[in-house]
PDB file of C-alpha atoms in Angstrom:
ATOM      1  CA  MET N 205      90.309  18.902 157.920  1.00  0.00           C
ATOM      2  CA  ILE N 206      89.061  22.100 156.308  1.00  0.00           C
ATOM      3  CA  LYS N 207      90.509  22.459 152.824  1.00  0.00           C
ATOM      4  CA  LYS N 208      88.418  25.183 151.256  1.00  0.00           C
ATOM      5  CA  ALA N 209      88.194  28.938 151.921  1.00  0.00           C
ATOM      6  CA  MET N 210      86.523  32.040 150.602  1.00  0.00           C
ATOM      7  CA  ILE N 211      88.174  35.498 150.425  1.00  0.00           C
ATOM      8  CA  LEU N 212      85.766  38.422 150.430  1.00  0.00           C
ATOM      9  CA  ALA N 213      87.130  40.888 147.894  1.00  0.00           C
ATOM     10  CA  ALA N 214      84.067  42.594 146.404  1.00  0.00           C
ATOM     11  CA  GLY N 215      83.871  45.746 148.586  1.00  0.00           C
ATOM     12  CA  PHE N 216      84.319  49.401 147.556  1.00  0.00           C
ATOM     13  CA  GLY N 217      86.919  50.324 150.183  1.00  0.00           C
ATOM     14  CA  LYS N 218      85.364  53.770 150.581  1.00  0.00           C
ATOM     15  CA  ARG N 219      87.210  54.577 153.779  1.00  0.00           C
ATOM     16  CA  ILE N 220      90.566  54.290 151.991  1.00  0.00           C
ATOM     17  CA  HIS N 221      89.710  56.929 149.361  1.00  0.00           C
ATOM     18  CA  PRO N 222      91.361  58.300 147.295  1.00  0.00           C
ATOM     19  CA  LEU N 223      93.616  55.245 147.004  1.00  0.00           C
ATOM     20  CA  THR N 224      90.743  52.901 146.174  1.00  0.00           C
ATOM     21  CA  LEU N 225      89.238  55.097 143.486  1.00  0.00           C
ATOM     22  CA  LYS N 226      91.408  53.258 140.961  1.00  0.00           C
ATOM     23  CA  CYS N 227      92.720  50.325 142.951  1.00  0.00           C
ATOM     24  CA  PRO N 228      90.552  47.776 144.747  1.00  0.00           C
ATOM     25  CA  LYS N 229      91.384  47.550 148.437  1.00  0.00           C
ATOM     26  CA  PRO N 230      92.679  43.939 148.305  1.00  0.00           C
ATOM     27  CA  LEU N 231      95.410  45.079 145.917  1.00  0.00           C
ATOM     28  CA  LEU N 232      96.771  47.792 148.180  1.00  0.00           C
ATOM     29  CA  LYS N 233     100.331  47.061 149.203  1.00  0.00           C
ATOM     30  CA  ILE N 234     102.215  47.110 152.457  1.00  0.00           C
ATOM     31  CA  ASN N 235     105.965  46.791 151.968  1.00  0.00           C
ATOM     32  CA  GLY N 236     105.514  45.484 148.455  1.00  0.00           C
ATOM     33  CA  GLU N 237     102.962  42.767 149.368  1.00  0.00           C
ATOM     34  CA  THR N 238      99.281  43.139 148.469  1.00  0.00           C
ATOM     35  CA  LEU N 239      96.658  42.417 151.089  1.00  0.00           C
ATOM     36  CA  LEU N 240      95.240  39.750 148.786  1.00  0.00           C
ATOM     37  CA  SER N 241      98.600  38.043 148.294  1.00  0.00           C
ATOM     38  CA  ASN N 242      99.258  38.044 152.026  1.00  0.00           C
ATOM     39  CA  THR N 243      95.884  36.405 152.635  1.00  0.00           C
ATOM     40  CA  LEU N 244      96.558  33.765 149.976  1.00  0.00           C
ATOM     41  CA  LYS N 245      99.925  32.965 151.508  1.00  0.00           C
ATOM     42  CA  PHE N 246      98.272  32.626 154.934  1.00  0.00           C
ATOM     43  CA  LEU N 247      95.730  30.172 153.589  1.00  0.00           C
ATOM     44  CA  GLU N 248      98.413  28.175 151.750  1.00  0.00           C
ATOM     45  CA  SER N 249     100.336  27.966 155.019  1.00  0.00           C
ATOM     46  CA  PHE N 250      97.245  26.400 156.553  1.00  0.00           C
ATOM     47  CA  ASN N 251      97.233  23.874 153.737  1.00  0.00           C
ATOM     48  CA  VAL N 252      94.002  25.112 152.137  1.00  0.00           C
ATOM     49  CA  LYS N 253      93.599  23.505 148.708  1.00  0.00           C
ATOM     50  CA  GLU N 254      90.783  25.458 147.098  1.00  0.00           C
ATOM     51  CA  ILE N 255      89.920  29.127 147.362  1.00  0.00           C
ATOM     52  CA  VAL N 256      86.916  31.081 146.114  1.00  0.00           C
ATOM     53  CA  ILE N 257      87.274  34.843 145.709  1.00  0.00           C
ATOM     54  CA  ASN N 258      84.229  37.058 145.125  1.00  0.00           C
ATOM     55  CA  VAL N 259      84.762  40.273 143.212  1.00  0.00           C
ATOM     56  CA  HIS N 260      82.642  43.263 142.136  1.00  0.00           C
ATOM     57  CA  TYR N 261      84.283  46.716 142.497  1.00  0.00           C
ATOM     58  CA  LEU N 262      87.148  47.097 140.002  1.00  0.00           C
ATOM     59  CA  ALA N 263      86.810  43.332 139.508  1.00  0.00           C
ATOM     60  CA  GLU N 264      88.905  43.352 136.333  1.00  0.00           C
ATOM     61  CA  HIS N 265      91.940  44.548 138.318  1.00  0.00           C
ATOM     62  CA  ILE N 266      91.743  41.624 140.749  1.00  0.00           C
ATOM     63  CA  ILE N 267      91.121  39.104 137.950  1.00  0.00           C
ATOM     64  CA  GLU N 268      94.080  40.443 135.967  1.00  0.00           C
ATOM     65  CA  TYR N 269      96.283  40.343 139.035  1.00  0.00           C
ATOM     66  CA  LEU N 270      95.402  36.715 139.827  1.00  0.00           C
ATOM     67  CA  ASN N 271      95.922  35.658 136.188  1.00  0.00           C
ATOM     68  CA  LYS N 272      99.370  37.236 136.080  1.00  0.00           C
ATOM     69  CA  LYS N 273     100.447  35.729 139.426  1.00  0.00           C
ATOM     70  CA  ASN N 274      99.395  32.228 138.321  1.00  0.00           C
ATOM     71  CA  TYR N 275      99.073  30.826 141.853  1.00  0.00           C
ATOM     72  CA  LYS N 276      99.509  27.054 142.169  1.00  0.00           C
ATOM     73  CA  ILE N 277      96.534  26.783 144.541  1.00  0.00           C
ATOM     74  CA  LYS N 278      93.127  26.294 142.881  1.00  0.00           C
ATOM     75  CA  ILE N 279      91.327  29.625 142.737  1.00  0.00           C
ATOM     76  CA  THR N 280      87.757  30.172 141.598  1.00  0.00           C
ATOM     77  CA  ILE N 281      86.557  33.706 140.927  1.00  0.00           C
ATOM     78  CA  VAL N 282      82.867  34.494 141.450  1.00  0.00           C
ATOM     79  CA  GLU N 283      81.984  37.869 139.961  1.00  0.00           C
ATOM     80  CA  GLU N 284      79.012  39.815 141.228  1.00  0.00           C
ATOM     81  CA  LYS N 285      78.398  41.639 137.973  1.00  0.00           C
ATOM     82  CA  ASP N 286      75.094  43.505 138.298  1.00  0.00           C
ATOM     83  CA  LYS N 287      75.365  44.662 141.889  1.00  0.00           C
ATOM     84  CA  ILE N 288      77.299  43.998 145.051  1.00  0.00           C
ATOM     85  CA  LEU N 289      75.603  41.401 147.189  1.00  0.00           C
ATOM     86  CA  ASP N 290      77.023  42.407 150.618  1.00  0.00           C
ATOM     87  CA  THR N 291      78.915  39.920 152.754  1.00  0.00           C
ATOM     88  CA  GLY N 292      76.102  37.403 153.385  1.00  0.00           C
ATOM     89  CA  GLY N 293      74.731  37.576 149.855  1.00  0.00           C
ATOM     90  CA  GLY N 294      78.185  37.239 148.412  1.00  0.00           C
ATOM     91  CA  ILE N 295      78.878  34.085 150.385  1.00  0.00           C
ATOM     92  CA  LEU N 296      75.470  32.607 149.518  1.00  0.00           C
ATOM     93  CA  ASN N 297      76.075  33.375 145.843  1.00  0.00           C
ATOM     94  CA  ALA N 298      79.261  31.246 145.987  1.00  0.00           C
ATOM     95  CA  VAL N 299      78.174  28.632 148.511  1.00  0.00           C
ATOM     96  CA  GLU N 300      77.641  25.905 145.905  1.00  0.00           C
ATOM     97  CA  ASN N 301      81.410  25.725 145.587  1.00  0.00           C
ATOM     98  CA  PHE N 302      81.586  24.245 149.071  1.00  0.00           C
ATOM     99  CA  GLN N 303      78.860  21.621 148.816  1.00  0.00           C
ATOM    100  CA  SER N 304      78.107  20.473 152.384  1.00  0.00           C
ATOM    101  CA  GLU N 305      81.592  20.946 153.803  1.00  0.00           C
ATOM    102  CA  PRO N 306      82.515  23.584 156.446  1.00  0.00           C
ATOM    103  CA  PHE N 307      84.813  26.188 155.003  1.00  0.00           C
ATOM    104  CA  LEU N 308      86.827  29.277 156.026  1.00  0.00           C
ATOM    105  CA  ILE N 309      85.778  32.820 155.259  1.00  0.00           C
ATOM    106  CA  ILE N 310      88.438  35.467 155.488  1.00  0.00           C
ATOM    107  CA  ASN N 311      88.724  39.212 154.909  1.00  0.00           C
ATOM    108  CA  PRO N 312      91.949  40.440 153.266  1.00  0.00           C
ATOM    109  CA  ASP N 313      91.738  43.738 155.217  1.00  0.00           C
ATOM    110  CA  THR N 314      93.468  42.118 158.209  1.00  0.00           C
ATOM    111  CA  ILE N 315      97.245  41.625 158.184  1.00  0.00           C
ATOM    112  CA  TRP N 316      97.382  37.859 158.563  1.00  0.00           C
ATOM    113  CA  HIS N 317     100.613  36.486 159.949  1.00  0.00           C
ATOM    114  CA  GLN N 318     102.085  33.288 161.356  1.00  0.00           C
ATOM    115  CA  ASN N 319     100.753  33.851 164.853  1.00  0.00           C
ATOM    116  CA  TYR N 320      97.262  33.278 163.520  1.00  0.00           C
ATOM    117  CA  LEU N 321      98.028  29.770 162.230  1.00  0.00           C
ATOM    118  CA  GLU N 322      98.043  28.219 165.706  1.00  0.00           C
ATOM    119  CA  GLU N 323      94.759  29.955 166.527  1.00  0.00           C
ATOM    120  CA  LEU N 324      93.176  28.755 163.291  1.00  0.00           C
ATOM    121  CA  GLU N 325      94.318  25.203 164.059  1.00  0.00           C
ATOM    122  CA  LYS N 326      92.580  25.505 167.444  1.00  0.00           C
ATOM    123  CA  MET N 327      89.429  26.838 165.786  1.00  0.00           C
ATOM    124  CA  GLU N 328      89.393  23.969 163.305  1.00  0.00           C
ATOM    125  CA  LYS N 329      89.833  21.378 166.021  1.00  0.00           C
ATOM    126  CA  LEU N 330      87.046  22.741 168.186  1.00  0.00           C
ATOM    127  CA  PHE N 331      84.708  23.217 165.258  1.00  0.00           C
ATOM    128  CA  LEU N 332      85.132  19.731 163.869  1.00  0.00           C
ATOM    129  CA  GLU N 333      84.939  18.005 167.234  1.00  0.00           C
ATOM    130  CA  ASN N 334      81.321  19.009 167.602  1.00  0.00           C
ATOM    131  CA  LYS N 335      79.179  18.295 164.546  1.00  0.00           C
ATOM    132  CA  LYS N 336      76.542  20.676 165.882  1.00  0.00           C
ATOM    133  CA  ASN N 337      78.808  23.664 165.398  1.00  0.00           C
ATOM    134  CA  LYS N 338      77.473  25.980 162.723  1.00  0.00           C
ATOM    135  CA  CYS N 339      79.737  28.993 162.823  1.00  0.00           C
ATOM    136  CA  MET N 340      82.830  30.033 164.762  1.00  0.00           C
ATOM    137  CA  LEU N 341      84.463  33.463 164.717  1.00  0.00           C
ATOM    138  CA  LEU N 342      88.013  34.513 165.629  1.00  0.00           C
ATOM    139  CA  VAL N 343      87.655  37.656 167.751  1.00  0.00           C
ATOM    140  CA  ALA N 344      90.148  39.959 169.409  1.00  0.00           C
ATOM    141  CA  ASN N 345      89.789  42.124 172.496  1.00  0.00           C
ATOM    142  CA  LYS N 346      89.746  45.820 171.644  1.00  0.00           C
ATOM    143  CA  ASN N 347      92.964  46.349 173.521  1.00  0.00           C
ATOM    144  CA  LYS N 348      94.736  44.219 170.926  1.00  0.00           C
ATOM    145  CA  SER N 349      93.703  46.510 168.056  1.00  0.00           C
ATOM    146  CA  PHE N 350      96.235  48.845 166.405  1.00  0.00           C
ATOM    147  CA  ASP N 351      93.291  51.074 165.420  1.00  0.00           C
ATOM    148  CA  LYS N 352      92.065  52.339 168.800  1.00  0.00           C
ATOM    149  CA  LEU N 353      88.995  53.919 167.240  1.00  0.00           C
ATOM    150  CA  LEU N 354      87.470  50.544 166.325  1.00  0.00           C
ATOM    151  CA  LYS N 355      84.383  49.788 168.357  1.00  0.00           C
ATOM    152  CA  GLY N 356      83.627  46.320 169.678  1.00  0.00           C
ATOM    153  CA  ASP N 357      81.275  44.004 167.770  1.00  0.00           C
ATOM    154  CA  PHE N 358      80.479  41.356 170.384  1.00  0.00           C
ATOM    155  CA  ASN N 359      80.827  40.000 173.878  1.00  0.00           C
ATOM    156  CA  LEU N 360      82.400  36.575 174.397  1.00  0.00           C
ATOM    157  CA  GLU N 361      81.378  34.306 177.253  1.00  0.00           C
ATOM    158  CA  ASN N 362      82.281  30.626 177.576  1.00  0.00           C
ATOM    159  CA  LYS N 363      83.192  30.453 173.869  1.00  0.00           C
ATOM    160  CA  LEU N 364      79.731  31.779 172.892  1.00  0.00           C
ATOM    161  CA  ILE N 365      79.294  35.169 171.211  1.00  0.00           C
ATOM    162  CA  ASN N 366      76.541  37.545 172.179  1.00  0.00           C
ATOM    163  CA  ARG N 367      75.535  41.208 172.006  1.00  0.00           C
ATOM    164  CA  LYS N 368      73.724  41.433 175.345  1.00  0.00           C
ATOM    165  CA  ASN N 369      75.379  44.628 176.522  1.00  0.00           C
ATOM    166  CA  LYS N 370      75.434  46.711 173.389  1.00  0.00           C
ATOM    167  CA  ASN N 371      76.995  49.669 175.221  1.00  0.00           C
ATOM    168  CA  ASN N 372      80.005  47.584 176.219  1.00  0.00           C
ATOM    169  CA  LEU N 373      81.123  45.263 173.467  1.00  0.00           C
ATOM    170  CA  ASP N 374      84.737  44.289 174.107  1.00  0.00           C
ATOM    171  CA  PHE N 375      85.530  42.024 171.160  1.00  0.00           C
ATOM    172  CA  ILE N 376      86.246  42.849 167.520  1.00  0.00           C
ATOM    173  CA  TYR N 377      85.713  40.395 164.644  1.00  0.00           C
ATOM    174  CA  THR N 378      89.123  39.751 163.167  1.00  0.00           C
ATOM    175  CA  GLY N 379      87.782  38.752 159.712  1.00  0.00           C
ATOM    176  CA  LEU N 380      88.225  34.993 160.017  1.00  0.00           C
ATOM    177  CA  GLN N 381      85.444  32.459 160.570  1.00  0.00           C
ATOM    178  CA  ILE N 382      84.568  28.816 159.985  1.00  0.00           C
ATOM    179  CA  ILE N 383      81.058  28.254 158.737  1.00  0.00           C
ATOM    180  CA  ASN N 384      78.804  25.365 157.831  1.00  0.00           C
ATOM    181  CA  PRO N 385      77.016  26.102 154.528  1.00  0.00           C
ATOM    182  CA  GLN N 386      73.791  24.678 156.020  1.00  0.00           C
ATOM    183  CA  VAL N 387      73.264  28.018 157.822  1.00  0.00           C
ATOM    184  CA  PHE N 388      72.205  29.468 154.499  1.00  0.00           C
ATOM    185  CA  ASP N 389      69.414  26.896 153.942  1.00  0.00           C
ATOM    186  CA  GLY N 390      66.073  28.553 153.339  1.00  0.00           C
ATOM    187  CA  ILE N 391      67.449  32.100 152.793  1.00  0.00           C
ATOM    188  CA  THR N 392      65.804  33.687 149.750  1.00  0.00           C
ATOM    189  CA  SER N 393      67.345  37.177 150.030  1.00  0.00           C
ATOM    190  CA  LYS N 394      70.067  37.851 147.522  1.00  0.00           C
ATOM    191  CA  VAL N 395      71.582  40.960 149.156  1.00  0.00           C
ATOM    192  CA  PHE N 396      72.248  40.818 152.897  1.00  0.00           C
ATOM    193  CA  SER N 397      74.942  41.144 155.510  1.00  0.00           C
ATOM    194  CA  ILE N 398      76.532  38.163 157.220  1.00  0.00           C
ATOM    195  CA  ASN N 399      75.307  39.833 160.386  1.00  0.00           C
ATOM    196  CA  LYS N 400      71.887  38.364 159.561  1.00  0.00           C
ATOM    197  CA  ILE N 401      73.358  34.839 159.918  1.00  0.00           C
ATOM    198  CA  TRP N 402      75.261  35.803 163.056  1.00  0.00           C
ATOM    199  CA  ASP N 403      72.244  37.389 164.713  1.00  0.00           C
ATOM    200  CA  ASP N 404      70.096  34.367 164.037  1.00  0.00           C
ATOM    201  CA  LEU N 405      72.748  32.115 165.584  1.00  0.00           C
ATOM    202  CA  ILE N 406      73.160  34.463 168.563  1.00  0.00           C
ATOM    203  CA  ASP N 407      69.430  34.225 169.253  1.00  0.00           C
ATOM    204  CA  LYS N 408      69.839  30.460 169.475  1.00  0.00           C
ATOM    205  CA  ASN N 409      73.072  30.572 171.484  1.00  0.00           C
ATOM    206  CA  GLU N 410      74.835  28.893 168.573  1.00  0.00           C
ATOM    207  CA  LEU N 411      77.475  31.449 167.504  1.00  0.00           C
ATOM    208  CA  CYS N 412      80.784  30.240 168.798  1.00  0.00           C
ATOM    209  CA  GLY N 413      83.920  32.357 169.275  1.00  0.00           C
ATOM    210  CA  ILE N 414      87.602  31.970 169.971  1.00  0.00           C
ATOM    211  CA  GLU N 415      89.714  34.821 171.358  1.00  0.00           C
ATOM    212  CA  SER N 416      92.810  35.717 169.417  1.00  0.00           C
ATOM    213  CA  LYS N 417      95.913  36.717 171.427  1.00  0.00           C
ATOM    214  CA  ALA N 418      97.680  38.195 168.413  1.00  0.00           C
ATOM    215  CA  ASN N 419      98.020  41.908 167.888  1.00  0.00           C
ATOM    216  CA  PHE N 420      95.218  42.996 165.560  1.00  0.00           C
ATOM    217  CA  TYR N 421      96.346  45.010 162.510  1.00  0.00           C
ATOM    218  CA  HIS N 422      93.442  45.903 160.243  1.00  0.00           C
ATOM    219  CA  VAL N 423      93.426  48.297 157.281  1.00  0.00           C
ATOM    220  CA  SER N 424      90.387  50.225 158.399  1.00  0.00           C
ATOM    221  CA  THR N 425      91.017  53.805 157.251  1.00  0.00           C
ATOM    222  CA  LEU N 426      93.460  55.766 155.048  1.00  0.00           C
ATOM    223  CA  ASN N 427      95.237  57.044 158.148  1.00  0.00           C
ATOM    224  CA  ILE N 428      95.662  53.560 159.638  1.00  0.00           C
ATOM    225  CA  TYR N 429      96.865  52.244 156.271  1.00  0.00           C
ATOM    226  CA  LYS N 430      99.595  54.917 156.157  1.00  0.00           C
ATOM    227  CA  GLN N 431     100.656  54.065 159.735  1.00  0.00           C
ATOM    228  CA  LEU N 432     100.820  50.348 158.954  1.00  0.00           C
ATOM    229  CA  GLN N 433     103.101  51.097 156.037  1.00  0.00           C
ATOM    230  CA  GLU N 434     105.656  52.107 158.653  1.00  0.00           C
ATOM    231  CA  LYS N 435     104.715  49.544 161.285  1.00  0.00           C
ATOM    232  CA  ILE N 436     104.598  46.197 159.478  1.00  0.00           C
ATOM    233  CA  ARG N 437     108.018  44.679 158.812  1.00  0.00           C
ATOM    234  CA  TYR N 438     107.502  40.937 158.926  1.00  0.00           C
ATOM    235  CA  TRP N 439     106.189  40.039 155.459  1.00  0.00           C
TER     236      TRP N 439
END
């Protein structure tokens, strides 16, 4: 069973300006619930025991928020003080917290809800059944996205992710993946995107994917955030 997870919370949230000029994106609220709190509740529902959260932009706000909430689940904060390390670099900077165990990586930008739990259980089962699995992404078809302007990231064929037809990518990354820390072995770069890891795995036909059937609500822009304020009623 996978008992550890990492929440990526270091970003600048530029597409949500001006709201994120003074408030980090993970602390934006929808119907009184912050994106970060919703993500923590989702992970707790999956019975995750330890969570690592990386922070950089307005880090003090997130740290203060977590200290005040006093969550029962074990939370470790990894602060990227000098500069933001991007998604891949941020994970690598915190990877020692996971030793050699596969762990979850999740973005708080997505509105995680109960429908995702069954899909995550399926992901976990498939990932752990094959010890050769290195990374598995939860992806959604573009037609499931509330934000119709989001472009696809991948194609999905026989549970393998590719980017063969770059002009017709039908699947969007939901913000949830299971990864084996061994994929970072030998990487010396400190600042890099997780896309570097994904692309290397795609070249080897080793990036797995599961299709989500849930409606995909993602806080992508200020306009979408405002619309979701009216749309989401199931917190």
